[in-house]
């Protein structure tokens, strides 16, 4: 049974109603507990970056009535492979509203039977005949494919992003709080695989491992298809089979010798499926969104791959259910999009992709106006921050705002300039700034505290602009006056 | 009260006896549970890298009677700042024996009142008058200080290492298993601070932050003294005060403008103690040993700072109580030393040091002979591996064996050549090798599994040979036949 989050379910409306009622009850509980512990207006939790005062002020800007929205993923509601401040919003919401957003993996064409077939939304997006594509542009490159001839947009950017969502009243300088209330896998719509969901892991040419293979043939791309339990009873994924990528000819007749353009349907008569893989191995499931981001202001068309100051393809597996993200708003309406759903990945996303698996998320979106930020923990926020129940995380990148830092050819230059060292430096600087501004520490205090208590992990080394995150536990500050 | 691990306690012998009795009971419980779950001879835990067969074979090499040893830290039992295969062992043990080893921090002279005074062992090590030092050589540099004039050994290597411990029968090609059964802070012996222990965090010139300071004066080293509860009732540390390093004149008359030589007593009349630091902040305590290592074979005198294939200064905070390390043996007797005790650090050890705090550890040392390794998870182990209750970790370094890879001037060259990128590559290769050899995976299976489930973290960027660790959960394999 769907939980009111599967748009393809025949009883969707009825389930949806029940889901919303439950969500309302959850929300009331949140409010109550926050009121009790914070002694005032509520944040998402008692030790949220949004303190009681800011929560109250921001709540006062919201309409009295909270709306619930549903944004399905279809050929009409997605943009593929890019962010753009020029995109027409697919939905408009008010601060405080809840919105359920379907996100489709851009790797579903690795196994159309398991990840597309029978699913009207996915079928509309993945439609590709010799005459037309459901979504023609894929990437921020030229629409006429005059650069490489791969296809419209050239695959310079790959993620299917649902949105954008226009947040009424959002302006540059504001901060958008995105609470992830729920994340569920998108069940396979093919009756042959009822009760299951599927994802694809591509060990691809952009992976960190690619030029470092030790078995023959040393140049190869390998896709592994994973199965996830769509009923939620199992918290692990298992491999179904893998295959080596062979040159694929898309319906327009273009040959793709490597994985160079998203959504190319794999012709399984050309590959060898090896079903004897990773036997008995249980991969812990960590459902999360690789991409949640706002439109940047620096360019009209922005490749969806490199993460930046407005978020995007951060690829941190902690951005899942119960987490809250904070983003600086760069353009009017914020223009929030969600994509790149993952069933699981490890820190580094080493081979190039996660278990890429369609998911549906339910979010509460809260706008914090610039004028209300002075003196709060969100004042001057210039980068995407993550808050979990017990931790705060900053995201460092090789270039904090590569679009601005690398000039006119930033979107190609970024792919040659990244290093973990640079991302570590950025993460250090952001964490230092965070502790000095939100906790009032001196630089010496901040540096000592970071060193003895903050953990730096490698978020990803496959997204052009490499990432390092720094984690600091909230309870470190629990004893402060 | 000491728990049989404080050599300075007047009732040490009585407490020690009680401790050993308890340890015996613990050990019997271990054996029993392992026998029950593994259905045979025991490893440290049921899913240990040492399976029942190897455990049985290795146990058969051990004497019938297990001995308990105590190695205090004194001027007679430590070597300061280097590993060496030429060192005379301080104790000889058999495989299977237990040994309690005191480890002194090399930062105790930052506050002699709190970390040395009244403690006979520490006083003997730190003794430095105008005529003599308790331990003259500090570092692997020239004994006559002809290189920089800093002092004997030149501070090319800084850690006070207790040992070496000679393991009877250990030969190159064997693997030494080091189980960390217990770790306790060394109580302050100065009655003015009864019940407390102290540590020092130095934000020093070799820190990742050093050339990136934003407040004046932009060139500075800062020491922060932390207090730890020696009774074990509190699991957090708190700052006591900090001070900026000023040029210090050592008892031999050499001036140290920066922290360039270990054990220089800080004259507190020359520094300004700022006691208003990190108020109310609770640093989670993670007691562990920065240094546990065997003597390498490549050189006679080896700087203690860069970690390498025989372990040494790995600086992973997970190397604490309950953890097991595995090291390849490089020289006869293995020559195990322990030092660089830490009350806490975060992944990266960003500013250069942890909370450097004397600790006492109790270890069980088990030798696995090369001839018994074929077909086991330890076959061909060429790097230090960590096993915790739930995880396996490989340690990658910028150079896996820098002594061999960087040639004759390796010990100076390593300081200019490190990067996190290189350490990540080494960690990837080691984890791939681990999964292919111990789990029988193909390269494609290993790479996919690493990507979707292994987390890569930045161990340290301050030890010359930078470190990245990769963590994989044991329960991933729990469902295998």
XYZ file of N, CA and C in Angstrom, chain B residues 91-197:
321
model
N 60.969 -4.999 27.445
C 60.227 -6.115 28.029
C 60.074 -7.159 26.931
N 60.074 -8.424 27.323
C 59.833 -9.502 26.362
C 58.564 -10.234 26.775
N 57.724 -10.495 25.809
C 56.473 -11.177 26.128
C 56.240 -12.315 25.148
N 55.323 -13.186 25.540
C 54.888 -14.243 24.634
C 53.575 -13.861 23.982
N 53.306 -14.436 22.857
C 52.003 -14.244 22.224
C 50.909 -14.667 23.200
N 49.875 -13.873 23.285
C 48.775 -14.168 24.201
C 48.880 -13.428 25.518
N 50.065 -12.913 25.818
C 50.244 -12.193 27.079
C 49.470 -10.878 27.087
N 49.219 -10.430 28.306
C 48.615 -9.112 28.493
C 49.673 -8.174 29.040
N 49.616 -6.950 28.584
C 50.595 -5.984 29.068
C 49.930 -4.620 29.232
N 50.164 -4.070 30.406
C 49.703 -2.710 30.661
C 50.869 -1.769 30.383
N 50.608 -0.760 29.557
C 51.673 0.156 29.137
C 51.261 1.593 29.446
N 52.106 2.257 30.191
C 51.873 3.680 30.441
C 52.388 4.487 29.266
N 51.600 5.439 28.827
C 52.032 6.317 27.733
C 51.951 7.755 28.221
N 53.031 8.475 28.023
C 53.085 9.881 28.433
C 52.918 10.789 27.229
N 52.146 11.840 27.422
C 52.062 12.816 26.340
C 53.356 13.608 26.245
N 53.733 13.933 25.021
C 54.929 14.749 24.802
C 54.618 16.240 24.913
N 53.383 16.566 25.290
C 53.022 17.976 25.480
C 52.860 18.347 26.952
N 53.334 17.478 27.850
C 53.142 17.746 29.275
C 53.890 18.983 29.748
N 54.985 19.337 29.062
C 55.761 20.503 29.490
C 55.058 21.823 29.193
N 53.926 21.750 28.483
C 53.132 22.964 28.288
C 52.562 23.443 29.621
N 52.382 22.520 30.561
C 51.924 22.871 31.913
C 52.467 21.816 32.882
N 53.696 22.037 33.317
C 54.368 21.055 34.177
C 53.611 20.863 35.496
N 52.993 21.911 35.990
C 52.266 21.808 37.262
C 51.144 20.779 37.174
N 50.469 20.768 36.064
C 49.306 19.891 35.914
C 49.640 18.516 35.320
N 50.721 18.420 34.575
C 50.934 17.166 33.839
C 52.221 16.417 34.197
N 53.058 17.029 35.033
C 54.322 16.363 35.388
C 54.540 16.327 36.907
N 54.315 17.426 37.565
C 54.685 17.590 38.976
C 54.105 16.492 39.882
N 54.972 15.891 40.649
C 54.531 14.893 41.627
C 54.401 13.490 41.057
N 54.661 13.371 39.754
C 54.512 12.084 39.066
C 55.926 11.555 38.762
N 56.419 10.598 39.556
C 57.815 10.184 39.418
C 58.186 9.762 37.999
N 57.305 9.003 37.339
C 57.619 8.562 35.976
C 57.746 9.745 35.033
N 56.751 10.602 35.042
C 56.782 11.772 34.164
C 57.939 12.697 34.527
N 58.213 12.838 35.818
C 59.327 13.706 36.231
C 60.662 13.167 35.731
N 60.808 11.844 35.736
C 62.084 11.278 35.270
C 62.259 11.498 33.773
N 61.166 11.409 33.029
C 61.239 11.601 31.579
C 61.467 13.070 31.236
N 60.751 13.936 31.951
C 60.800 15.365 31.634
C 61.953 16.106 32.303
N 62.698 15.400 33.142
C 63.827 16.053 33.822
C 64.706 16.798 32.829
N 64.921 18.049 33.092
C 65.798 18.851 32.218
C 66.367 19.983 33.064
N 67.628 19.835 33.422
C 68.320 20.893 34.150
C 69.358 21.488 33.215
N 70.106 22.452 33.713
C 71.136 23.028 32.830
C 72.222 22.004 32.509
N 72.262 20.938 33.314
C 73.312 19.937 33.113
C 72.869 18.709 32.331
N 71.610 18.327 32.503
C 71.228 17.099 31.809
C 69.711 16.975 31.626
N 69.369 16.083 30.684
C 67.970 15.756 30.415
C 67.725 14.307 30.826
N 66.531 14.054 31.330
C 66.172 12.678 31.655
C 66.236 11.793 30.416
N 65.731 12.302 29.339
C 65.844 11.616 28.046
C 66.462 12.621 27.086
N 67.693 12.362 26.699
C 68.417 13.372 25.921
C 67.933 13.446 24.481
N 67.910 12.297 23.810
C 67.540 12.296 22.394
C 66.036 12.430 22.224
N 65.654 13.388 21.442
C 64.236 13.588 21.121
C 64.136 13.806 19.617
N 63.836 12.735 18.928
C 63.773 12.816 17.469
C 64.837 11.961 16.827
N 64.662 11.782 15.516
C 65.558 10.905 14.756
C 66.721 11.666 14.134
N 66.821 12.951 14.411
C 67.904 13.758 13.849
C 69.218 13.505 14.565
N 70.242 14.247 14.179
C 71.556 14.020 14.789
C 71.552 14.270 16.294
N 72.256 13.390 16.987
C 72.323 13.467 18.445
C 73.024 14.764 18.882
N 73.920 15.249 18.040
C 74.682 16.438 18.432
C 74.012 17.741 17.973
N 72.791 17.613 17.476
C 72.021 18.799 17.085
C 72.746 19.641 16.036
N 73.522 18.990 15.211
C 74.327 19.730 14.232
C 73.511 20.249 13.050
N 72.255 19.841 12.975
C 71.429 20.241 11.827
C 70.780 21.614 12.046
N 70.034 21.729 13.131
C 69.338 22.995 13.415
C 69.736 23.611 14.767
N 70.436 22.839 15.566
C 70.800 23.348 16.889
C 69.668 23.374 17.892
N 68.591 22.644 17.609
C 67.447 22.675 18.533
C 67.699 21.830 19.782
N 68.423 20.720 19.587
C 68.664 19.797 20.701
C 68.901 18.410 20.137
N 69.304 17.491 20.994
C 69.622 16.125 20.555
C 68.427 15.511 19.839
N 68.677 14.991 18.638
C 67.595 14.413 17.847
C 66.840 15.451 17.039
N 67.037 16.725 17.370
C 66.494 17.879 16.624
C 64.968 17.973 16.623
N 64.310 17.150 17.410
C 62.846 17.195 17.367
C 62.279 16.694 16.050
N 63.087 15.935 15.305
C 62.574 15.318 14.062
C 61.877 14.019 14.455
N 60.690 14.187 14.948
C 59.970 13.138 15.670
C 59.750 13.646 17.084
N 58.563 13.449 17.605
C 58.227 14.151 18.859
C 57.616 13.264 19.940
N 57.140 12.076 19.605
C 56.318 11.328 20.557
C 57.134 10.544 21.566
N 56.729 10.630 22.811
C 57.313 9.774 23.843
C 56.689 8.394 23.668
N 57.529 7.434 23.308
C 57.025 6.085 23.049
C 57.526 5.147 24.139
N 56.619 4.411 24.727
C 57.010 3.445 25.753
C 57.257 2.109 25.063
N 58.425 1.535 25.370
C 58.806 0.283 24.745
C 60.214 0.359 24.235
N 60.599 -0.468 23.285
C 59.725 -1.415 22.597
C 59.499 -2.706 23.388
N 58.372 -3.311 23.076
C 58.018 -4.623 23.591
C 58.477 -5.659 22.566
N 59.233 -6.621 23.021
C 59.725 -7.680 22.136
C 58.762 -8.867 22.238
N 58.198 -9.262 21.140
C 57.270 -10.393 21.126
C 58.028 -11.629 20.669
N 58.164 -12.564 21.546
C 58.983 -13.748 21.251
C 58.422 -14.507 20.047
N 59.291 -14.821 19.140
C 58.892 -15.608 17.975
C 58.425 -14.793 16.796
N 58.239 -13.473 16.976
C 57.755 -12.638 15.864
C 58.851 -12.449 14.831
N 58.479 -12.613 13.580
C 59.434 -12.477 12.475
C 58.761 -11.709 11.339
N 59.593 -11.126 10.470
C 59.022 -10.415 9.312
C 58.055 -11.312 8.547
N 56.912 -10.748 8.160
C 55.895 -11.518 7.453
C 54.771 -11.976 8.356
N 55.034 -12.005 9.653
C 53.957 -12.325 10.600
C 53.033 -11.117 10.741
N 51.914 -11.342 11.403
C 50.994 -10.241 11.711
C 50.808 -10.184 13.219
N 50.917 -8.967 13.760
C 50.713 -8.796 15.195
C 49.324 -8.209 15.444
N 48.555 -8.917 16.251
C 47.225 -8.441 16.646
C 47.352 -7.771 18.008
N 46.886 -6.548 18.100
C 46.974 -5.789 19.346
C 45.556 -5.424 19.779
N 45.106 -6.095 20.823
C 43.762 -5.827 21.342
C 43.857 -4.802 22.461
N 43.075 -3.755 22.331
C 43.106 -2.702 23.356
C 41.991 -2.991 24.352
N 42.388 -3.570 25.494
C 41.383 -4.016 26.454
C 40.903 -2.889 27.353
N 41.785 -1.957 27.611
C 41.408 -0.894 28.539
C 42.267 0.339 28.281
N 41.669 1.490 28.472
C 42.392 2.760 28.357
C 41.880 3.683 29.452
N 42.783 4.207 30.263
C 42.367 5.141 31.332
C 43.298 6.343 31.349
N 42.745 7.505 31.725
C 43.612 8.679 31.832
C 44.584 8.535 33.003
N 45.706 9.185 32.892
C 46.710 9.185 33.962
C 46.364 10.341 34.899
N 46.022 10.024 36.137
C 45.576 11.108 37.028
C 46.707 12.085 37.321
N 46.361 13.316 37.459
C 47.322 14.333 37.870
C 47.859 13.975 39.257
N 49.176 14.047 39.416
C 49.792 13.651 40.688
C 50.017 14.845 41.612
N 49.671 16.003 41.147
C 49.813 17.215 41.964
C 48.562 17.346 42.836
N 48.734 17.325 44.167
C 47.560 17.347 45.051
C 46.635 18.543 44.801
N 47.175 19.600 44.224
C 46.337 20.776 43.953
C 45.236 20.462 42.945
N 45.410 19.388 42.187
C 44.429 19.069 41.139
C 43.955 17.622 41.258
N 43.740 17.195 42.484
C 43.372 15.792 42.718
C 42.093 15.417 41.957
N 42.081 14.212 41.430
C 40.889 13.710 40.751
C 40.759 14.159 39.313
N 41.720 14.940 38.862
C 41.648 15.437 37.491
C 42.816 14.909 36.661
N 42.632 14.957 35.384
C 43.729 14.700 34.464
C 43.730 15.868 33.479
